[in-house]
XYZ file of C-alpha atoms in Angstrom:
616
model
C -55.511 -3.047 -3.041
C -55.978 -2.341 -6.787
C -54.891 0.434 -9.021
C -57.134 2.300 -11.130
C -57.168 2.397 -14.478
C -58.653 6.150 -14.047
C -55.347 6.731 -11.912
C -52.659 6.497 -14.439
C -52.766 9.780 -15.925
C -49.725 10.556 -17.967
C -47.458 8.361 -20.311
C -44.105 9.526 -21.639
C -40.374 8.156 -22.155
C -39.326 4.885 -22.601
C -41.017 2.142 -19.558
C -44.175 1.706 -18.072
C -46.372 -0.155 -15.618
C -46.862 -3.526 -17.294
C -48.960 -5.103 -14.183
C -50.660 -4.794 -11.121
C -50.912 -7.700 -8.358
C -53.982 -7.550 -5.975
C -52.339 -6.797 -2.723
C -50.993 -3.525 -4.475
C -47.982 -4.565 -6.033
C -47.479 -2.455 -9.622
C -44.387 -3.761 -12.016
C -42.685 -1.063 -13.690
C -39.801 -1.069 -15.343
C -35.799 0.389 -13.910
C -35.696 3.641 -15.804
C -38.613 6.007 -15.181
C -38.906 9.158 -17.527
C -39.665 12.475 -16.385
C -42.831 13.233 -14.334
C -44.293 16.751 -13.509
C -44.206 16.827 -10.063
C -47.358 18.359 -9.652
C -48.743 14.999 -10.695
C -47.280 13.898 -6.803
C -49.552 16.652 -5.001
C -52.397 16.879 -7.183
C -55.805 17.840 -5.337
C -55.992 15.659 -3.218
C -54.460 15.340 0.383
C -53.133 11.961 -0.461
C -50.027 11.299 -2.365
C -47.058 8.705 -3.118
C -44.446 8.640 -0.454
C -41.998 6.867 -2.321
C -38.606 5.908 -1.323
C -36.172 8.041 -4.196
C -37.739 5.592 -6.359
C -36.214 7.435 -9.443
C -33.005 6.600 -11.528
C -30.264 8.868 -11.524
C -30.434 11.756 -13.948
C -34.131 11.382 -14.204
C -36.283 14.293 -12.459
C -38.328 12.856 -9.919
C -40.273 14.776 -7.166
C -39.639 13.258 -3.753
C -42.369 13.359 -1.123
C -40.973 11.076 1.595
C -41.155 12.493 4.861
C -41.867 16.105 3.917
C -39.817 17.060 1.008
C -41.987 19.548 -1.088
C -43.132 17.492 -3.893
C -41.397 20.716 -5.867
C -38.072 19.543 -4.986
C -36.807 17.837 -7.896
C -34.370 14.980 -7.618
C -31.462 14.123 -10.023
C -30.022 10.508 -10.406
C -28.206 8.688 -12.545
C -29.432 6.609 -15.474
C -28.750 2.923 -15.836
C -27.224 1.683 -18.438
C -28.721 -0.218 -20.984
C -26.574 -3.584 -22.281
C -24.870 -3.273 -25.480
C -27.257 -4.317 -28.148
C -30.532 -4.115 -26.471
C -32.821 -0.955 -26.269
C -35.614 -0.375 -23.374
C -39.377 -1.367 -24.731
C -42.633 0.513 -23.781
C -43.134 3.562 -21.581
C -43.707 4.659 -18.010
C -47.103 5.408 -16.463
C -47.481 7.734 -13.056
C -49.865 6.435 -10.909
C -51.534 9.093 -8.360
C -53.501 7.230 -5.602
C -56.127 7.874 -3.906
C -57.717 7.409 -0.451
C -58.463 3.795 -0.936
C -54.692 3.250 -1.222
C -53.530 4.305 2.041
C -51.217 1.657 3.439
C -48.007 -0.190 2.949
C -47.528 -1.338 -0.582
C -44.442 -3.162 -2.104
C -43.588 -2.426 -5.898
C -41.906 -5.047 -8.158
C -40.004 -3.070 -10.786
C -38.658 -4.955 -13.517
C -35.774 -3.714 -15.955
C -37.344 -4.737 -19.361
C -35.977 -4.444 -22.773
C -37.148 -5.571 -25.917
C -35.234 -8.972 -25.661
C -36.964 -9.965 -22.826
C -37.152 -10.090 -19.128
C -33.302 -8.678 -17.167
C -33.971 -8.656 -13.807
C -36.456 -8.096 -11.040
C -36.493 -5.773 -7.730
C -38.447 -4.933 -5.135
C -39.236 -1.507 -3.639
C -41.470 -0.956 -0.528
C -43.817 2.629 -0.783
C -45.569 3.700 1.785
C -49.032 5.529 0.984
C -50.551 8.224 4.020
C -52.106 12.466 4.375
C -49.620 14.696 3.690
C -50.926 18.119 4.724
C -50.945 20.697 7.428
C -49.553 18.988 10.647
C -49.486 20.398 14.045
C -46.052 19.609 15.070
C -45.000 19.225 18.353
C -43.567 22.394 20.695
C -40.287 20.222 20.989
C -40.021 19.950 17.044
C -36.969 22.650 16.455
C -37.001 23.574 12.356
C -35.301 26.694 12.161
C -31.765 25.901 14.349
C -29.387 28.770 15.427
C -26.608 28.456 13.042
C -23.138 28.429 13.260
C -23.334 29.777 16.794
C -20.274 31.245 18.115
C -17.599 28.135 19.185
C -15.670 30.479 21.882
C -18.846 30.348 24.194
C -18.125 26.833 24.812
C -16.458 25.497 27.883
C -12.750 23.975 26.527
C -12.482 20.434 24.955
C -11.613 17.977 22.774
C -13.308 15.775 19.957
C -11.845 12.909 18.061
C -12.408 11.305 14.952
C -12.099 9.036 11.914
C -12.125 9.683 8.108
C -12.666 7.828 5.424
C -9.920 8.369 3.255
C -7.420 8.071 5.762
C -6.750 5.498 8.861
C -6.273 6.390 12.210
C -7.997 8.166 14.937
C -7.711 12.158 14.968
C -7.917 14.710 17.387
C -8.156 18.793 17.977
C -9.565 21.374 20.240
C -11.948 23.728 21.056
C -13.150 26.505 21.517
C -9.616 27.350 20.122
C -8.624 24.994 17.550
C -5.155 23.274 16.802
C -4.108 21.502 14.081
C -6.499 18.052 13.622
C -3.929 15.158 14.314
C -3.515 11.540 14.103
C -2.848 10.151 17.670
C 0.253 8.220 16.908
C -0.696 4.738 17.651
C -4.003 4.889 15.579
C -1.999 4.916 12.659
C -2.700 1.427 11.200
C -6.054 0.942 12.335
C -9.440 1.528 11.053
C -11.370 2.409 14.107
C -15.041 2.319 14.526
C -17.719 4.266 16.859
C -14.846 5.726 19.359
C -15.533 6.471 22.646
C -14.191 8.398 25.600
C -13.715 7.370 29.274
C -15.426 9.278 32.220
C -12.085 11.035 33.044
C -11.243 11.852 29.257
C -8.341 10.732 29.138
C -8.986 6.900 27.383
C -10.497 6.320 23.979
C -11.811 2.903 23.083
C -12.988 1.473 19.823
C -12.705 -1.656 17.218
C -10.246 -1.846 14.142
C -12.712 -2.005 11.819
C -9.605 -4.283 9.325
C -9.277 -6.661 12.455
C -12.425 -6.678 14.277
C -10.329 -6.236 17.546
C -11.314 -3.375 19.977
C -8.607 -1.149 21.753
C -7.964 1.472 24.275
C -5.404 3.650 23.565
C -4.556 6.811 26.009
C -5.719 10.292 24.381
C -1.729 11.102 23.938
C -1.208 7.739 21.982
C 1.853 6.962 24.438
C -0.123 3.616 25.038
C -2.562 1.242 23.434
C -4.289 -2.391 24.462
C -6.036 -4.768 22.958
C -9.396 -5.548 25.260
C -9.756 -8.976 25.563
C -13.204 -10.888 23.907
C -14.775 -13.665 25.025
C -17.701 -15.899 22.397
C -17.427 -13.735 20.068
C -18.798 -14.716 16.345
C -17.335 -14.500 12.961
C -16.279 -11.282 12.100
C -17.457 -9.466 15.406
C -16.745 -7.351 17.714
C -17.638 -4.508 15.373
C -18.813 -2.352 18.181
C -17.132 -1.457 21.554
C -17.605 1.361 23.671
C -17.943 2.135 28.195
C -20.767 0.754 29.951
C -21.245 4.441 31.752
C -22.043 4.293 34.944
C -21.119 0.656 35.496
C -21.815 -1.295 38.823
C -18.441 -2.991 38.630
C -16.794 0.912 38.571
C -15.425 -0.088 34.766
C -16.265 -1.925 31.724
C -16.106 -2.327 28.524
C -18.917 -3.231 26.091
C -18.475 -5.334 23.199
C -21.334 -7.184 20.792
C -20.387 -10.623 20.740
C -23.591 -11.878 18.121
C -26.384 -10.394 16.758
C -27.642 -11.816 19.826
C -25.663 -11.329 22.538
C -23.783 -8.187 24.537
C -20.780 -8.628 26.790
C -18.497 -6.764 29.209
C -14.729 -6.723 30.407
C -13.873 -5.247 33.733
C -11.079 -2.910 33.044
C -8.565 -0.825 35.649
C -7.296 2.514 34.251
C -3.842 2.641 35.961
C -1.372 5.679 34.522
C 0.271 3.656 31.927
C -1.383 0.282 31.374
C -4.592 -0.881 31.918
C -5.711 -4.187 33.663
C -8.339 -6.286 32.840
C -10.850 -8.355 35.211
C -13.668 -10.783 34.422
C -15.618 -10.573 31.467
C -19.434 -11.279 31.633
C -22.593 -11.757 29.502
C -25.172 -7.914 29.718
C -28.228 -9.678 27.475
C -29.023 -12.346 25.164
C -32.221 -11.355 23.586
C -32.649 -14.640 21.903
C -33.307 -16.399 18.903
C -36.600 -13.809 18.248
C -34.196 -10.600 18.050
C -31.146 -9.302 16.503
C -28.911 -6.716 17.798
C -27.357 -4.471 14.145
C -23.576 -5.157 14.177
C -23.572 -1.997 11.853
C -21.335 0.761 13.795
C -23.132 3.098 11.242
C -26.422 2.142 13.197
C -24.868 3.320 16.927
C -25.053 1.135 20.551
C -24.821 2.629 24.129
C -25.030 1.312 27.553
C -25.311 3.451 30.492
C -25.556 1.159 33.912
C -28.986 -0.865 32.919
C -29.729 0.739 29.641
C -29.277 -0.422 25.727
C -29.953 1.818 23.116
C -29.485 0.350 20.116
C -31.322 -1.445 17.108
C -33.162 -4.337 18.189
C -34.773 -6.082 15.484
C -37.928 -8.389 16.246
C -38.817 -11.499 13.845
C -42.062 -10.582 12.199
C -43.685 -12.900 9.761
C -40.290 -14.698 9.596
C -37.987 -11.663 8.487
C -36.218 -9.239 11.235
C -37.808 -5.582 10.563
C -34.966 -3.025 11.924
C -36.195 -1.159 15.108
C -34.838 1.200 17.309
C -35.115 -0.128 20.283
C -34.536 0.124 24.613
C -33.329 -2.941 26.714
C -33.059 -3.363 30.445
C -30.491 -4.745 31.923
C -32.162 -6.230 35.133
C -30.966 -6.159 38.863
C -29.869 -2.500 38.220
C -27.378 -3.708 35.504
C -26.086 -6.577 37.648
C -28.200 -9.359 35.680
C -28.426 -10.615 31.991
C -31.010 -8.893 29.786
C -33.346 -11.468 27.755
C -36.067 -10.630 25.400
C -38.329 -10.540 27.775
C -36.377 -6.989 28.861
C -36.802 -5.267 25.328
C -39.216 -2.443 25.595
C -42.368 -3.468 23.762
C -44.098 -1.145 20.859
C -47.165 -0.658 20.224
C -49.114 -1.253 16.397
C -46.084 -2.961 15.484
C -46.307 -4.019 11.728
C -43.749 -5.464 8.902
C -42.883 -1.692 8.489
C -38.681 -0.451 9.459
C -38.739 2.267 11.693
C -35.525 2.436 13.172
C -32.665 5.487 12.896
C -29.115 5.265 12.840
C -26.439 6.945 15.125
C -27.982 5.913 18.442
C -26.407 7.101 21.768
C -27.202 8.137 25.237
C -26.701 10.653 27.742
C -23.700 9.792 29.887
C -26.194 9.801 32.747
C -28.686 7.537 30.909
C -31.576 10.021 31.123
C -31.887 10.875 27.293
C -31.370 8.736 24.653
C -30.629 10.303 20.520
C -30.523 9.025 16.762
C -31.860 9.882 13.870
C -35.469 9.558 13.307
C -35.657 6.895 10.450
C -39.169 6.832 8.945
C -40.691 7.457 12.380
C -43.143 10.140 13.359
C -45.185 12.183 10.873
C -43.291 13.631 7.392
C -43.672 17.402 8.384
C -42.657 17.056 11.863
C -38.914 15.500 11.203
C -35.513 15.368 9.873
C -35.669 12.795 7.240
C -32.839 11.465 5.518
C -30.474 12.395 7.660
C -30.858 16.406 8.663
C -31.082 16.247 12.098
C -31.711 13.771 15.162
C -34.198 13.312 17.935
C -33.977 13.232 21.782
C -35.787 11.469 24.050
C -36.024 9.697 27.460
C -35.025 6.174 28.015
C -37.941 3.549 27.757
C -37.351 0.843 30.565
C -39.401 -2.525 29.595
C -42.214 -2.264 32.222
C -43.260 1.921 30.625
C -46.200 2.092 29.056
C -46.193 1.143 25.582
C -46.624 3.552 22.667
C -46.943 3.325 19.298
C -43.616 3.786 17.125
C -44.946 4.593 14.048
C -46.768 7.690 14.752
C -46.814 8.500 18.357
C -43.361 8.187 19.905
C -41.803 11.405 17.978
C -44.929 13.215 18.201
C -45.791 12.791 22.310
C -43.109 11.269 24.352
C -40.229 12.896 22.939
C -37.933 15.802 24.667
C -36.613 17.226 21.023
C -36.691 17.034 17.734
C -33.411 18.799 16.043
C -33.444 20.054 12.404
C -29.689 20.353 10.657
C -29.096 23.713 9.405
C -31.537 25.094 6.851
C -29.135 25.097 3.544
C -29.316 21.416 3.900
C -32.460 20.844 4.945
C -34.132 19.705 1.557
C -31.281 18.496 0.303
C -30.897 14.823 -0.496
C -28.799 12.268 1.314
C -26.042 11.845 -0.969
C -25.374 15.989 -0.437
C -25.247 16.483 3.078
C -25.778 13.689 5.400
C -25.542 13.960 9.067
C -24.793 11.512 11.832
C -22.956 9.940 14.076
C -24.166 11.393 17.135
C -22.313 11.278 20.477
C -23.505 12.874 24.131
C -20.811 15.130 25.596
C -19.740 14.443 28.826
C -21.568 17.143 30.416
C -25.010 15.891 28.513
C -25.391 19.514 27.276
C -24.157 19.072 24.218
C -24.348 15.999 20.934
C -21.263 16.192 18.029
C -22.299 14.686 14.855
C -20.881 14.566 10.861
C -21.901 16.045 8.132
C -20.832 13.939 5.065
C -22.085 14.129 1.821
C -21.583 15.426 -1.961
C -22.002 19.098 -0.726
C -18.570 21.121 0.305
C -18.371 21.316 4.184
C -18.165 18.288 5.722
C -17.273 17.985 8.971
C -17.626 17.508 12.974
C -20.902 19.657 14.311
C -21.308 20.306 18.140
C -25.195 21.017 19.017
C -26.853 22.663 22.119
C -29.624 20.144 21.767
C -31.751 22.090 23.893
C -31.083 25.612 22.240
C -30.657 23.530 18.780
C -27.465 25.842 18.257
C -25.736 24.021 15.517
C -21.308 24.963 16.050
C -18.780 24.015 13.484
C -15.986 22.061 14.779
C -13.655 21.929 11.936
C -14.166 24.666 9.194
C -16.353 24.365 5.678
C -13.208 25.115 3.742
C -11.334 21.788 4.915
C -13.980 20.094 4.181
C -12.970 17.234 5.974
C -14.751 13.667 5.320
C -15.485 12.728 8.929
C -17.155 9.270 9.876
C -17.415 9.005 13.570
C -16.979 11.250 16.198
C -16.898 11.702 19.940
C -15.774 14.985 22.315
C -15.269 15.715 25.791
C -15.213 18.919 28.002
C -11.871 19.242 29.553
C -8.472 16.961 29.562
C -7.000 20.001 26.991
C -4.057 20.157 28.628
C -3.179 16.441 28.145
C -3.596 17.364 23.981
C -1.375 20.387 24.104
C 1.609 19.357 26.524
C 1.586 15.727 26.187
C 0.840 15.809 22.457
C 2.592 19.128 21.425
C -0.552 19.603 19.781
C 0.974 23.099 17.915
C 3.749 21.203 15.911
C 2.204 17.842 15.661
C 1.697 16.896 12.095
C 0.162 13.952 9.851
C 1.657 12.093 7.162
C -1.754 12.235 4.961
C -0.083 10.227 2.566
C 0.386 7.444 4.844
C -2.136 3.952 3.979
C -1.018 0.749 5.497
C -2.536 -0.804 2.310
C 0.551 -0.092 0.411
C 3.012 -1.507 2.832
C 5.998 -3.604 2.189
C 4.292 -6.944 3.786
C 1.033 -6.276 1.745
C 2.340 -8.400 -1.225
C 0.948 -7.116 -4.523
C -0.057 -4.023 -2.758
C -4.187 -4.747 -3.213
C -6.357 -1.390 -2.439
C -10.183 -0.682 -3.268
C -10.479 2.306 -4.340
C -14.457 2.534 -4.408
C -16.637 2.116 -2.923
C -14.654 3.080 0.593
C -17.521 3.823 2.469
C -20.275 6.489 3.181
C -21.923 5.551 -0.284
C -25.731 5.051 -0.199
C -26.301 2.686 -3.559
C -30.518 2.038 -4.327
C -31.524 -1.162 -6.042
C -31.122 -0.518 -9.541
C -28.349 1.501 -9.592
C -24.798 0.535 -11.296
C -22.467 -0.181 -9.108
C -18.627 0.964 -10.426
C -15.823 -1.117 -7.869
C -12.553 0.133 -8.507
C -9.334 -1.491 -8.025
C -5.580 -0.809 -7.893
C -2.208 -2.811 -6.786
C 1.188 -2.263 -6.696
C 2.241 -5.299 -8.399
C 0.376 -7.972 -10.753
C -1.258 -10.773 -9.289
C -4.335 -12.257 -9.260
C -7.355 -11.512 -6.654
C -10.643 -12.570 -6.230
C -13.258 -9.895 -4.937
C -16.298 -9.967 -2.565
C -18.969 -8.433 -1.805
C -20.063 -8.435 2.250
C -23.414 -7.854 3.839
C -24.179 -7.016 7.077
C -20.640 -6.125 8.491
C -18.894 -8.782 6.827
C -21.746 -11.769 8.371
C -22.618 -12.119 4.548
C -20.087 -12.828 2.172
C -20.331 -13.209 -1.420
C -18.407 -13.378 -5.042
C -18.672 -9.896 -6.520
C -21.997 -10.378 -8.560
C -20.718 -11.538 -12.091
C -17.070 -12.330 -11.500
C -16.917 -15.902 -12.167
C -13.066 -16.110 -12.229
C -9.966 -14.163 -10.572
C -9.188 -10.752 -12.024
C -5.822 -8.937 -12.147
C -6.417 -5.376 -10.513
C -4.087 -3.524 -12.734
C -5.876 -4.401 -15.491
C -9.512 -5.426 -14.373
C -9.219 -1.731 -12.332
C -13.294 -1.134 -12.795
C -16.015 -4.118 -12.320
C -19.606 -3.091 -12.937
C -23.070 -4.301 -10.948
C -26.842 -3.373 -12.293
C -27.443 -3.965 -8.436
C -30.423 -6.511 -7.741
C -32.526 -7.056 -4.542
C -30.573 -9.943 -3.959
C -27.077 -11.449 -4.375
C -26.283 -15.449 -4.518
C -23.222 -18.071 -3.055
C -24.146 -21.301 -4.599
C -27.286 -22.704 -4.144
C -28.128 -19.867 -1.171
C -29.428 -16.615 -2.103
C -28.931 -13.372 0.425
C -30.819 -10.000 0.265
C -28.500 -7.123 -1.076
C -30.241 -4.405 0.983
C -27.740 -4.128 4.009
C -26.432 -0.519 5.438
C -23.059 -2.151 6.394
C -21.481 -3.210 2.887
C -17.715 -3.675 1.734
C -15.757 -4.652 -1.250
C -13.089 -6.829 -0.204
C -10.399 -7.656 -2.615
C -8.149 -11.001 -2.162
C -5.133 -12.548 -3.171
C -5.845 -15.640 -4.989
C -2.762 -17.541 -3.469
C -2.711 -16.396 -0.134
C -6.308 -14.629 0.856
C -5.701 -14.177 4.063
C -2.581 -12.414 4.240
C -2.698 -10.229 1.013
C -6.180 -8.308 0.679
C -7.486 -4.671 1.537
C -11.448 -3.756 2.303
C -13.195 -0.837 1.710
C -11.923 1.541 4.309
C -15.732 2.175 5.824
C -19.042 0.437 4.855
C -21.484 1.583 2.094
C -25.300 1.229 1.968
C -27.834 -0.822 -0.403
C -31.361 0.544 0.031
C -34.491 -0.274 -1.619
């Protein structure tokens, strides 16, 4: 696939396309100047759907997935090393219907020195114009529908600036509170028992999941079995389970697991633990609690990842449990696509129906651009795929024919970017009626959402003026009363101040500051990791991939650094980071700075409080 020389049509600022590789790779260098968007649409019905491609502060009109090419997108510029000035200038490239396909760029950051570095960024070329959108495709949501229709509940969740688990009300609201024996803990993906009165999750600083009772009065450890390095990061209720109760857990990449658990007043007692799939050395379960897992009786949601052409391309994905859940799932139980190709199409956020009829996430880069909630404004709903349906075709068909519903966020944030409003982290209600999500982002109102998926009535759980930084999020209709008499929910109140970083057995008192998670970072980017202790010492800092699997020095620190004075380190980021002789992609949506004490790593050291995102 070439490019045309009659294609590149206008030539400003500082960088340009300095080559073109036959199978439609283009170099070009890290800091586009401005383009008219109009170049994007032109007159034809073809244009580039690029992947926010741009540098910050540098106008760039994003097409991907339906985003009027007149929406203009601000990023931040790189910054060019002292004593060297960028060479040449950029070139737009409008392509036309010969170019349809999957193309990778290789952009290069050039300067008049030489060669810096070298990244890759996959584009995706295909029609944009009128689409006939499914019945089922919901764009214009009811919003903020009134909260004192709903039945009453409860809905629990983390933040990122704070640990701990929190809870509060509805449809009338009390204070949001920390359950009491949260408080040291970093919990991940919580979820709530049948009978609402359990929560279970994994410390996200320990890797250890827990049940604690919804009045924090008690809290247990659940026991692991075979578990890798840095896993469990994942834990939630096998719904519906043919042993009455267990607990999921993802022991690999590979493999699923389950306790047998008792729910007694005051303690809990656990049984046998067992072995729900191992899908093999061809397939990888995401350890990312970011990306979502459920399991209702003999159903998986969750990313499952085949090996094609030698690299894992993220999927979302359905696995059977065989023997109605009694058995062990292999590969040979993952639901089989259709047209597979090298392509990601997977979303993040996946969960199920309590009754495992309907299955939810976000769409990813599935379905057709006009027809769904791209980066992050919404979610889709459909049924569960057992292994023996028919197969259909990911890419193109799944969204558009075999779905139930297709759920736009609220229209004020429906062409924003990412980075502004961001929502996620869905979670089925009890009753099924209902999915609570987050809304995160640069944009004021953050917060827990409740949705009528079927009515797509969009209902604020906390208010826009606390603008509270949620991360994950669960709720459940009825069980009030054990929030308000149990917990005195009305005079309950939070120490906000409190981090277990700073304590009096955390030695020099290490914290990372930023990232702390919910940051998307592109390739390209600079990368600002700041720092702070209580005391001098000396540290060493990591970077880790993948939920902590991947683990590598901080990209050029070659020596210890002394947070209260080294408080900021600096990455241009590349498409790939290096330990030694081995060499690791940086794209991951499960990242973490991890600062160390250089004497005693193990006891002294704080991580970012959530994980951040490298993308393309």
């Amino acid at each position: 696939m070439e490019q045309k020389p009659s294609c590149c049509q206008y030539s400003v600022g500082m960088l340009r396309v300095v080559g073109a590789l036959a199978v439609g790779l283009a170099m070009v260098s890290c800091e586009p100047a401005p383009q008219d968007p109009s170049l994007l649409s032109a007159d034809s019905d073809v244009i580039l759907l690029a992947q926010k491609v741009a540098y910050p502060s540098v106008p760039f009109a994003d097409t991907l997935r339906g985003v009027p090419p007149s929406e203009v997108v601000e990023r931040e510029v790189i910054e060019v090393p002292e004593g060297m000035t960028l060479a040449d200038s950029i070139v737009t490239w409008v392509p036309d219907e010969s170019d349809i396909g999957d193309i990778t760029y290789i952009y290069e950051c050039r300067y008049e020195d030489g060669l810096q570095t070298r990244f890759r960024r996959p584009v995706r070329i295909q029609r944009t114009g009128p689409a006939t959108c499914p019945a089922y495709c919901k764009k214009s949501p009811v919003w903020q529908a009134d909260k004192k229709a709903l039945a009453p509940g409860y809905f629990v969740f983390t933040r990122i600036d704070m640990p701990g688990l929190f809870v509060s009300t509805f449809p009338n609201t009390c204070p949001c509170v920390r359950i009491p024996s949260t408080s040291s803990h970093r919990p991940n993906l919580p979820a709530i028992s049948d009978c609402g009165e359990w929560i279970v999750y994994v410390d996200n600083s320990t890797r250890k999941p827990y049940v604690v009772r919804l009045d924090g009065t008690v809290q247990f450890e659940v026991p692991t079995t075979a578990c890798d390095a840095n896993l469990p990061t994942v834990a939630g209720f096998v719904r519906r389970s043919p042993r009455q109760c267990e607990i999921f857990y993802m022991a690999s990449r590979r493999t699923l697991r389950a306790v047998a658990c008792t729910f007694e007043e005051d303690s809990v007692l656990f049984g046998t633990d067992r072995l729900l799939a191992d899908i093999g050395d061809n397939y990888l379960f995401n350890p990312d609690p970011m990306i979502g897992i459920a399991v209702v009786r003999e159903e998986v949601f969750a990313e499952i990842s085949p090996s094609i052409d030698g690299s894992a391309r993220a999927r979302t994905g359905f696995l059977t449990i065989p023997d109605d859940g009694t058995g062990v799932a292999g590969p040979e139980h993952i639901y089989r696509w259709i047209a597979d190709s090298t392509r990601i199409y997977d979303g993040c956020g996946h969960t199920l129906s309590h009754d495992g009829v309907f299955a939810a996430a976000n769409t990813g880069y599935m379905g057709e651009a006009q027809c769904i909630p791209a980066y992050h404004k919404g979610f889709f709903v459909s049924p569960f795929f057992h292994y023996d349906d028919e197969p259909v075709d990911l890419a193109h068909d799944f969204l558009a024919s075999h779905a139930t519903s297709i759920n736009f966020c609220p229209k004020q944030y429906q062409n924003t970017v990412r980075k502004e409003a961001d929502f996620w982290g869905w979670y089925f209600t009890n009753n099924n009626a209902y999915i609570v999500g987050r809304q995160l982002g640069e944009m004021n109102g953050r917060g827990v959402w409740m949705v009528d998926w079927q009515s797509n009535s969009w209902i604020r759980l906390t208010s826009a003026e606390d603008n509270i930084p949620a991360l994950y999020t669960a709720a459940h209709f009825g069980a009030v009363d054990l929030v308000h008499s149990v917990v005195a929910c009305s005079t309950w109140t939070v120490d906000t101040t409190a981090d277990t970083s700073t304590s009096a057995d955390n030695g020099p008192g290490f914290r990372v500051v930023a990232p702390n998670g919910g940051e998307v970072f592109a390739v390209g980017d600079t990368m600002r990791v700041r720092l702070t202790a209580d005391q001098s010492a000396r540290a060493s800092v990591e970077l880790q991939l993948e939920g902590g699997l991947i683990c590598v020095p901080f990209p050029g620190v070659s020596q210890s650094v002394e947070p209260t004075v080294d408080s900021v380190l600096t990455w241009c980021i590349g498409d790939s980071v290096a330990a030694g002789e081995q060499s690791f992609s940086a794209i991951s949506a499960s990242c973490a700075i991890v600062v160390r004490d250089y004497g005693m790593p193990d006891t002294y050291f704080d991580r970012s409080d959530g994980f951040f995102s490298i993308v393309p």
